[in-house]
């Protein structure tokens, strides 16, 4: 089977949101990129799609600092399910190890490497482009996101010791200093962020072994579904489309009919892939809920109803099971972290 590099819609949403903050609506932006509006309903995009989106965003905004601004605006939903796993990691170093393990769930457009030193360690980013060459803004966004993520997950005004890029500078130097708050160098051997080992190995304030285990199980299932093919990805896509279009949870019987199977056959195929209909539905509701609570101004009751929860109390219980917080606590805590990044 030929590998096709893809990117999660969480990262796509980060680019769209950054452009909107600079006054460029998504419809003209997508038109400039040559991407149909209905492709926003996809679960993932081909990697060249997001490169086209980046190029269009630079063209439409005419902002030399767009990549830095996009990366600095990341939130929990930008990293897909991985973001919620990272919050409960014991240390920042462990969190970056999890990023390396589950990178595909965010994007196939690169990989991270940690190079340990005696006093500090590099977090290095190796881009992996498709047929189209990456925009340098994409690399700047990734390193900005690394630093903002580190501040977000540690709850501190963390400053790297140094940041460097393999590419030439493309924006005003003041913009880099504002985001990274440390020396920044260009045209180096690799692109990366240098962090003190004391920072990387300090206990994180939100470390939670029980919650981490639950998030790890969820992320592992998502990664297996992404890499393994089979019936589960098709079923996931169908459930996602129904949740978006109908605003209610489809039944197992409806899913089987849509796929041209009996319920028994569908259940047997799911078991063979280590999945179940209920687990996939719960996973999709979870992802949609976490993104909506973190990134929209919709009321919590509207979000719950859109996901098929008839009563707010039922939605609250599900959300607490997923995250350990109520939706209100999650929204307040996430807004505080993003605002302080």
Tab-separated table of C-alpha atoms in Angstrom:
chain	number	residue	atom	x	y	z
A	1	UNK	CA	0.000	0.000	0.000
A	2	UNK	CA	1.403	3.449	-0.970
A	3	UNK	CA	1.835	5.793	1.970
A	4	UNK	CA	0.075	9.134	1.575
A	5	UNK	CA	1.165	11.891	3.931
A	6	UNK	CA	-1.790	13.637	5.557
A	7	UNK	CA	-2.476	16.248	8.220
A	8	UNK	CA	-5.156	16.481	10.908
A	9	UNK	CA	-7.910	19.064	10.673
A	10	UNK	CA	-6.825	20.417	14.046
A	11	UNK	CA	-3.671	21.800	12.427
A	12	UNK	CA	-5.670	22.994	9.406
A	13	UNK	CA	-7.913	24.881	11.824
A	14	UNK	CA	-4.873	26.591	13.333
A	15	UNK	CA	-3.960	28.082	9.942
A	16	UNK	CA	-7.542	29.130	9.195
A	17	UNK	CA	-7.921	30.754	12.619
A	18	UNK	CA	-4.661	32.691	12.232
A	19	UNK	CA	-5.777	34.042	8.860
A	20	UNK	CA	-9.176	35.012	10.271
A	21	UNK	CA	-7.496	36.935	13.097
A	22	UNK	CA	-5.712	38.925	10.389
A	23	UNK	CA	-8.962	39.663	8.562
A	24	UNK	CA	-8.969	36.916	5.902
A	25	UNK	CA	-12.139	34.796	5.903
A	26	UNK	CA	-11.902	31.089	5.187
A	27	UNK	CA	-13.977	31.130	1.977
A	28	UNK	CA	-11.681	33.454	-0.014
A	29	UNK	CA	-8.637	31.830	1.546
A	30	UNK	CA	-9.707	28.374	0.402
A	31	UNK	CA	-10.575	29.763	-3.037
A	32	UNK	CA	-7.075	31.237	-3.327
A	33	UNK	CA	-5.651	27.833	-2.335
A	34	UNK	CA	-7.807	26.016	-4.894
A	35	UNK	CA	-9.476	23.921	-2.179
A	36	UNK	CA	-13.245	23.340	-2.089
A	37	UNK	CA	-15.111	24.539	1.006
A	38	UNK	CA	-16.695	21.111	1.552
A	39	UNK	CA	-13.220	19.608	2.052
A	40	UNK	CA	-13.300	21.105	5.553
A	41	UNK	CA	-15.614	18.205	6.425
A	42	UNK	CA	-12.799	15.686	5.809
A	43	UNK	CA	-11.112	14.050	8.784
A	44	UNK	CA	-7.623	14.656	7.348
A	45	UNK	CA	-6.098	16.466	4.368
A	46	UNK	CA	-3.335	15.417	1.967
A	47	UNK	CA	-0.130	17.152	3.026
A	48	UNK	CA	0.019	19.201	-0.199
A	49	UNK	CA	-3.410	20.673	0.625
A	50	UNK	CA	-2.109	22.382	3.727
A	51	UNK	CA	0.982	23.609	1.860
A	52	UNK	CA	-1.383	25.244	-0.638
A	53	UNK	CA	-3.327	26.692	2.298
A	54	UNK	CA	-0.150	28.155	3.801
A	55	UNK	CA	0.877	29.703	0.481
A	56	UNK	CA	-2.595	31.195	0.074
A	57	UNK	CA	-2.536	32.575	3.633
A	58	UNK	CA	0.783	34.331	3.004
A	59	UNK	CA	-0.555	35.754	-0.251
A	60	UNK	CA	-3.834	36.957	1.265
A	61	UNK	CA	-2.456	38.378	4.503
A	62	UNK	CA	0.774	39.803	3.038
A	63	UNK	CA	2.207	39.262	6.531
A	64	UNK	CA	5.881	38.241	6.763
A	65	UNK	CA	5.253	37.088	10.331
A	66	UNK	CA	2.247	34.910	9.548
A	67	UNK	CA	3.939	31.607	10.430
A	68	UNK	CA	5.056	32.888	13.826
A	69	UNK	CA	1.599	34.275	14.556
A	70	UNK	CA	-0.094	31.027	13.544
A	71	UNK	CA	2.233	28.944	15.724
A	72	UNK	CA	1.862	31.335	18.658
A	73	UNK	CA	-1.922	30.961	18.453
A	74	UNK	CA	-2.062	27.204	19.007
A	75	UNK	CA	-4.420	25.745	21.586
A	76	UNK	CA	-5.267	22.269	22.883
A	77	UNK	CA	-7.267	21.309	19.783
A	78	UNK	CA	-4.402	22.233	17.426
A	79	UNK	CA	-2.602	19.010	18.328
A	80	UNK	CA	-5.591	16.724	17.834
A	81	UNK	CA	-5.973	14.005	20.471
A	82	UNK	CA	-2.249	14.254	21.218
A	83	UNK	CA	-2.741	17.610	22.929
A	84	UNK	CA	-4.871	16.097	25.640
A	85	UNK	CA	-2.424	13.270	26.199
A	86	UNK	CA	0.443	15.729	26.647
A	87	UNK	CA	-1.293	17.644	29.422
A	88	UNK	CA	-1.150	14.711	31.795
A	89	UNK	CA	2.489	13.713	31.023
A	90	UNK	CA	4.839	13.663	34.039
A	91	UNK	CA	7.523	15.942	32.516
A	92	UNK	CA	8.051	18.109	29.459
A	93	UNK	CA	10.674	15.656	28.198
A	94	UNK	CA	8.129	12.832	28.436
A	95	UNK	CA	5.594	15.029	26.648
A	96	UNK	CA	7.978	15.538	23.716
A	97	UNK	CA	8.599	11.781	23.621
A	98	UNK	CA	4.837	11.322	23.245
A	99	UNK	CA	4.801	13.839	20.399
A	100	UNK	CA	7.435	11.740	18.650
A	101	UNK	CA	5.381	8.586	19.145
A	102	UNK	CA	2.038	10.032	18.057
A	103	UNK	CA	3.217	12.655	15.544
A	104	UNK	CA	1.158	11.086	12.749
A	105	UNK	CA	-2.059	11.968	14.553
A	106	UNK	CA	-1.140	15.639	14.187
A	107	UNK	CA	0.588	15.568	10.825
A	108	UNK	CA	2.809	13.455	8.605
A	109	UNK	CA	4.575	16.662	7.602
A	110	UNK	CA	7.617	16.149	9.797
A	111	UNK	CA	9.123	14.423	12.794
A	112	UNK	CA	10.691	15.541	16.055
A	113	UNK	CA	13.991	14.444	17.553
A	114	UNK	CA	15.412	15.175	21.002
A	115	UNK	CA	19.196	15.567	21.220
A	116	UNK	CA	20.273	15.474	24.861
A	117	UNK	CA	23.215	17.516	26.141
A	118	UNK	CA	24.822	17.854	29.544
A	119	UNK	CA	22.950	21.011	30.581
A	120	UNK	CA	20.349	21.422	27.845
A	121	UNK	CA	18.675	19.459	25.047
A	122	UNK	CA	17.613	20.307	21.511
A	123	UNK	CA	14.083	19.601	20.306
A	124	UNK	CA	14.733	19.337	16.562
A	125	UNK	CA	12.124	19.428	13.798
A	126	UNK	CA	12.744	17.571	10.525
A	127	UNK	CA	10.130	18.590	7.909
A	128	UNK	CA	8.722	15.988	5.539
A	129	UNK	CA	7.029	17.668	2.592
A	130	UNK	CA	4.920	16.168	-0.163
A	131	UNK	CA	5.131	16.992	-3.868
A	132	UNK	CA	5.068	20.695	-3.033
A	133	UNK	CA	7.950	22.365	-1.217
A	134	UNK	CA	6.991	23.587	2.254
A	135	UNK	CA	6.620	27.295	2.841
A	136	UNK	CA	9.253	28.508	5.335
A	137	UNK	CA	6.325	29.900	7.324
A	138	UNK	CA	5.299	26.317	8.082
A	139	UNK	CA	8.625	25.639	9.800
A	140	UNK	CA	8.395	28.875	11.785
A	141	UNK	CA	4.877	27.944	12.898
A	142	UNK	CA	6.027	24.554	14.158
A	143	UNK	CA	8.851	25.939	16.311
A	144	UNK	CA	6.616	28.717	17.631
A	145	UNK	CA	4.036	26.062	18.512
A	146	UNK	CA	6.695	24.021	20.342
A	147	UNK	CA	7.547	26.980	22.579
A	148	UNK	CA	3.926	28.011	23.165
A	149	UNK	CA	3.042	24.409	23.947
A	150	UNK	CA	5.895	24.203	26.455
A	151	UNK	CA	4.633	27.362	28.180
A	152	UNK	CA	1.079	26.097	28.104
A	153	UNK	CA	1.816	22.663	29.563
A	154	UNK	CA	4.249	23.935	32.224
A	155	UNK	CA	2.046	26.871	33.185
A	156	UNK	CA	5.089	29.157	33.112
A	157	UNK	CA	6.631	31.983	31.061
A	158	UNK	CA	9.263	29.554	29.804
A	159	UNK	CA	12.146	30.933	27.725
A	160	UNK	CA	14.289	28.673	25.523
A	161	UNK	CA	18.043	29.118	25.669
A	162	UNK	CA	18.181	29.421	21.896
A	163	UNK	CA	16.081	28.884	18.767
A	164	UNK	CA	17.553	28.303	15.329
A	165	UNK	CA	16.315	27.723	11.781
A	166	UNK	CA	17.954	26.020	8.821
A	167	UNK	CA	16.293	28.609	6.563
A	168	UNK	CA	16.921	32.320	6.108
A	169	UNK	CA	15.014	34.929	8.103
A	170	UNK	CA	11.750	35.939	6.395
A	171	UNK	CA	10.291	38.492	8.812
A	172	UNK	CA	11.390	41.307	11.126
A	173	UNK	CA	13.787	40.146	13.828
A	174	UNK	CA	11.568	41.778	16.469
A	175	UNK	CA	8.807	39.307	15.623
A	176	UNK	CA	11.026	36.328	16.410
A	177	UNK	CA	12.202	37.888	19.662
A	178	UNK	CA	8.621	38.618	20.709
A	179	UNK	CA	7.525	34.994	20.234
A	180	UNK	CA	10.620	33.145	21.439
A	181	UNK	CA	12.068	35.667	23.941
A	182	UNK	CA	15.587	34.337	23.382
A	183	UNK	CA	18.411	34.558	20.809
A	184	UNK	CA	17.325	33.351	17.343
A	185	UNK	CA	19.731	32.274	14.586
A	186	UNK	CA	19.158	31.467	10.910
A	187	UNK	CA	20.731	29.375	8.142
A	188	UNK	CA	21.921	26.787	10.654
A	189	UNK	CA	22.399	23.033	10.255
A	190	UNK	CA	18.935	22.201	11.621
A	191	UNK	CA	15.772	23.846	12.943
A	192	UNK	CA	15.179	23.426	16.657
A	193	UNK	CA	14.602	24.774	20.153
A	194	UNK	CA	17.224	24.467	22.933
A	195	UNK	CA	15.698	23.920	26.372
A	196	UNK	CA	17.415	23.548	29.740
A	197	UNK	CA	17.361	20.001	31.101
A	198	UNK	CA	16.065	21.358	34.409
A	199	UNK	CA	12.993	22.643	32.566
A	200	UNK	CA	12.534	19.456	30.548
A	201	UNK	CA	12.742	17.199	33.618
A	202	UNK	CA	10.720	19.250	36.122
A	203	UNK	CA	7.371	17.689	37.179
A	204	UNK	CA	4.427	19.128	35.264
A	205	UNK	CA	1.572	20.675	37.281
A	206	UNK	CA	-1.167	18.710	35.494
A	207	UNK	CA	0.573	15.303	35.605
A	208	UNK	CA	-2.023	12.589	36.163
A	209	UNK	CA	-1.051	8.945	35.667
A	210	UNK	CA	-4.633	7.645	35.572
A	211	UNK	CA	-5.781	10.233	33.047
A	212	UNK	CA	-2.583	9.741	31.029
A	213	UNK	CA	-3.330	6.020	30.726
A	214	UNK	CA	-6.814	6.738	29.378
A	215	UNK	CA	-5.504	9.290	26.872
A	216	UNK	CA	-2.707	6.915	25.854
A	217	UNK	CA	-5.224	4.147	25.130
A	218	UNK	CA	-7.323	6.528	23.044
A	219	UNK	CA	-4.321	7.846	21.093
A	220	UNK	CA	-3.029	4.309	20.466
A	221	UNK	CA	-6.401	3.274	19.049
A	222	UNK	CA	-6.473	6.341	16.792
A	223	UNK	CA	-2.948	5.643	15.553
A	224	UNK	CA	-3.773	2.004	14.854
A	225	UNK	CA	-6.865	3.026	12.891
A	226	UNK	CA	-4.850	5.577	10.901
A	227	UNK	CA	-2.041	3.194	9.969
A	228	UNK	CA	-3.895	-0.089	9.694
A	229	UNK	CA	-6.654	0.547	7.161
A	230	UNK	CA	-9.620	-1.847	7.356
A	231	UNK	CA	-13.239	-1.008	8.140
A	232	UNK	CA	-12.633	1.325	11.105
A	233	UNK	CA	-11.467	4.411	9.130
A	234	UNK	CA	-14.498	4.172	6.831
A	235	UNK	CA	-16.828	3.828	9.790
A	236	UNK	CA	-15.151	6.742	11.590
A	237	UNK	CA	-15.614	8.978	8.543
A	238	UNK	CA	-19.287	8.014	8.255
A	239	UNK	CA	-20.018	8.619	11.954
A	240	UNK	CA	-18.243	11.993	11.779
A	241	UNK	CA	-20.331	13.050	8.783
A	242	UNK	CA	-23.553	12.064	10.572
A	243	UNK	CA	-22.646	13.930	13.749
A	244	UNK	CA	-21.906	17.036	11.716
A	245	UNK	CA	-24.976	16.818	9.481
A	246	UNK	CA	-27.608	15.460	11.862
A	247	UNK	CA	-26.557	16.755	15.272
A	248	UNK	CA	-27.296	13.393	16.853
A	249	UNK	CA	-25.504	10.120	17.359
A	250	UNK	CA	-26.271	7.548	14.643
A	251	UNK	CA	-27.147	4.048	15.762
A	252	UNK	CA	-25.171	0.895	15.062
A	253	UNK	CA	-28.020	-0.336	12.848
A	254	UNK	CA	-27.894	2.849	10.763
A	255	UNK	CA	-24.134	2.488	10.382
A	256	UNK	CA	-24.418	-1.106	9.236
A	257	UNK	CA	-27.052	-0.189	6.630
A	258	UNK	CA	-24.929	2.711	5.361
A	259	UNK	CA	-21.977	0.351	4.874
A	260	UNK	CA	-24.097	-2.369	3.308
A	261	UNK	CA	-23.506	-4.817	6.165
A	262	UNK	CA	-25.513	-6.595	8.798
A	263	UNK	CA	-25.010	-5.450	12.378
A	264	UNK	CA	-23.428	-8.797	13.200
A	265	UNK	CA	-20.951	-8.534	10.311
A	266	UNK	CA	-20.059	-4.981	11.262
A	267	UNK	CA	-19.477	-5.998	14.874
A	268	UNK	CA	-17.319	-8.957	13.792
A	269	UNK	CA	-15.147	-6.766	11.545
A	270	UNK	CA	-14.724	-4.192	14.305
A	271	UNK	CA	-13.637	-6.882	16.767
A	272	UNK	CA	-11.100	-8.179	14.242
A	273	UNK	CA	-9.571	-4.685	14.145
A	274	UNK	CA	-9.634	-4.333	17.934
A	275	UNK	CA	-12.406	-1.748	17.710
A	276	UNK	CA	-16.098	-1.400	18.428
A	277	UNK	CA	-18.874	0.866	17.201
A	278	UNK	CA	-19.402	2.355	20.662
A	279	UNK	CA	-15.694	3.074	21.089
A	280	UNK	CA	-15.486	4.841	17.710
A	281	UNK	CA	-18.583	6.916	18.467
A	282	UNK	CA	-17.231	7.865	21.875
A	283	UNK	CA	-13.869	8.775	20.327
A	284	UNK	CA	-15.448	11.067	17.733
A	285	UNK	CA	-17.717	12.721	20.284
A	286	UNK	CA	-14.719	13.282	22.499
A	287	UNK	CA	-12.603	14.870	19.758
A	288	UNK	CA	-15.450	17.103	18.600
A	289	UNK	CA	-16.334	18.126	22.157
A	290	UNK	CA	-12.784	19.012	23.163
A	291	UNK	CA	-12.269	21.089	20.030
A	292	UNK	CA	-15.634	22.862	20.306
A	293	UNK	CA	-15.257	23.669	24.003
A	294	UNK	CA	-11.716	24.985	23.511
A	295	UNK	CA	-12.093	26.849	20.227
A	296	UNK	CA	-15.674	28.154	19.891
A	297	UNK	CA	-17.953	30.553	21.720
A	298	UNK	CA	-20.967	28.228	21.477
A	299	UNK	CA	-22.686	27.505	24.752
A	300	UNK	CA	-21.864	24.211	26.424
A	301	UNK	CA	-25.476	23.048	26.145
A	302	UNK	CA	-25.428	23.739	22.377
A	303	UNK	CA	-22.247	21.709	22.001
A	304	UNK	CA	-23.703	18.809	23.989
A	305	UNK	CA	-26.913	18.805	21.955
A	306	UNK	CA	-24.997	18.947	18.668
A	307	UNK	CA	-23.169	15.776	19.734
A	308	UNK	CA	-26.379	13.942	20.531
A	309	UNK	CA	-26.500	14.393	24.312
A	310	UNK	CA	-30.105	15.099	25.269
A	311	UNK	CA	-29.257	16.391	28.759
A	312	UNK	CA	-26.392	18.666	29.856
A	313	UNK	CA	-25.752	16.382	32.833
A	314	UNK	CA	-25.067	13.433	30.507
A	315	UNK	CA	-22.662	15.538	28.442
A	316	UNK	CA	-20.941	16.751	31.626
A	317	UNK	CA	-20.419	13.183	32.853
A	318	UNK	CA	-18.961	12.096	29.505
A	319	UNK	CA	-16.662	15.113	29.404
A	320	UNK	CA	-15.410	14.481	32.930
A	321	UNK	CA	-14.718	10.855	31.984
A	322	UNK	CA	-12.644	12.035	28.992
A	323	UNK	CA	-10.667	14.802	30.683
A	324	UNK	CA	-11.183	14.770	34.452
A	325	UNK	CA	-12.828	18.230	34.170
A	326	UNK	CA	-16.320	19.538	33.479
A	327	UNK	CA	-16.717	21.365	30.141
A	328	UNK	CA	-16.820	24.686	31.992
A	329	UNK	CA	-13.610	23.976	33.896
A	330	UNK	CA	-11.885	22.862	30.693
A	331	UNK	CA	-12.921	25.995	28.797
A	332	UNK	CA	-11.811	28.305	31.612
A	333	UNK	CA	-8.472	26.530	32.127
A	334	UNK	CA	-7.701	26.304	28.389
A	335	UNK	CA	-8.556	29.953	27.777
A	336	UNK	CA	-6.269	30.981	30.601
A	337	UNK	CA	-3.365	28.980	29.229
A	338	UNK	CA	-3.746	30.158	25.645
A	339	UNK	CA	-4.198	33.737	26.782
A	340	UNK	CA	-1.037	33.588	28.823
A	341	UNK	CA	1.089	31.959	26.126
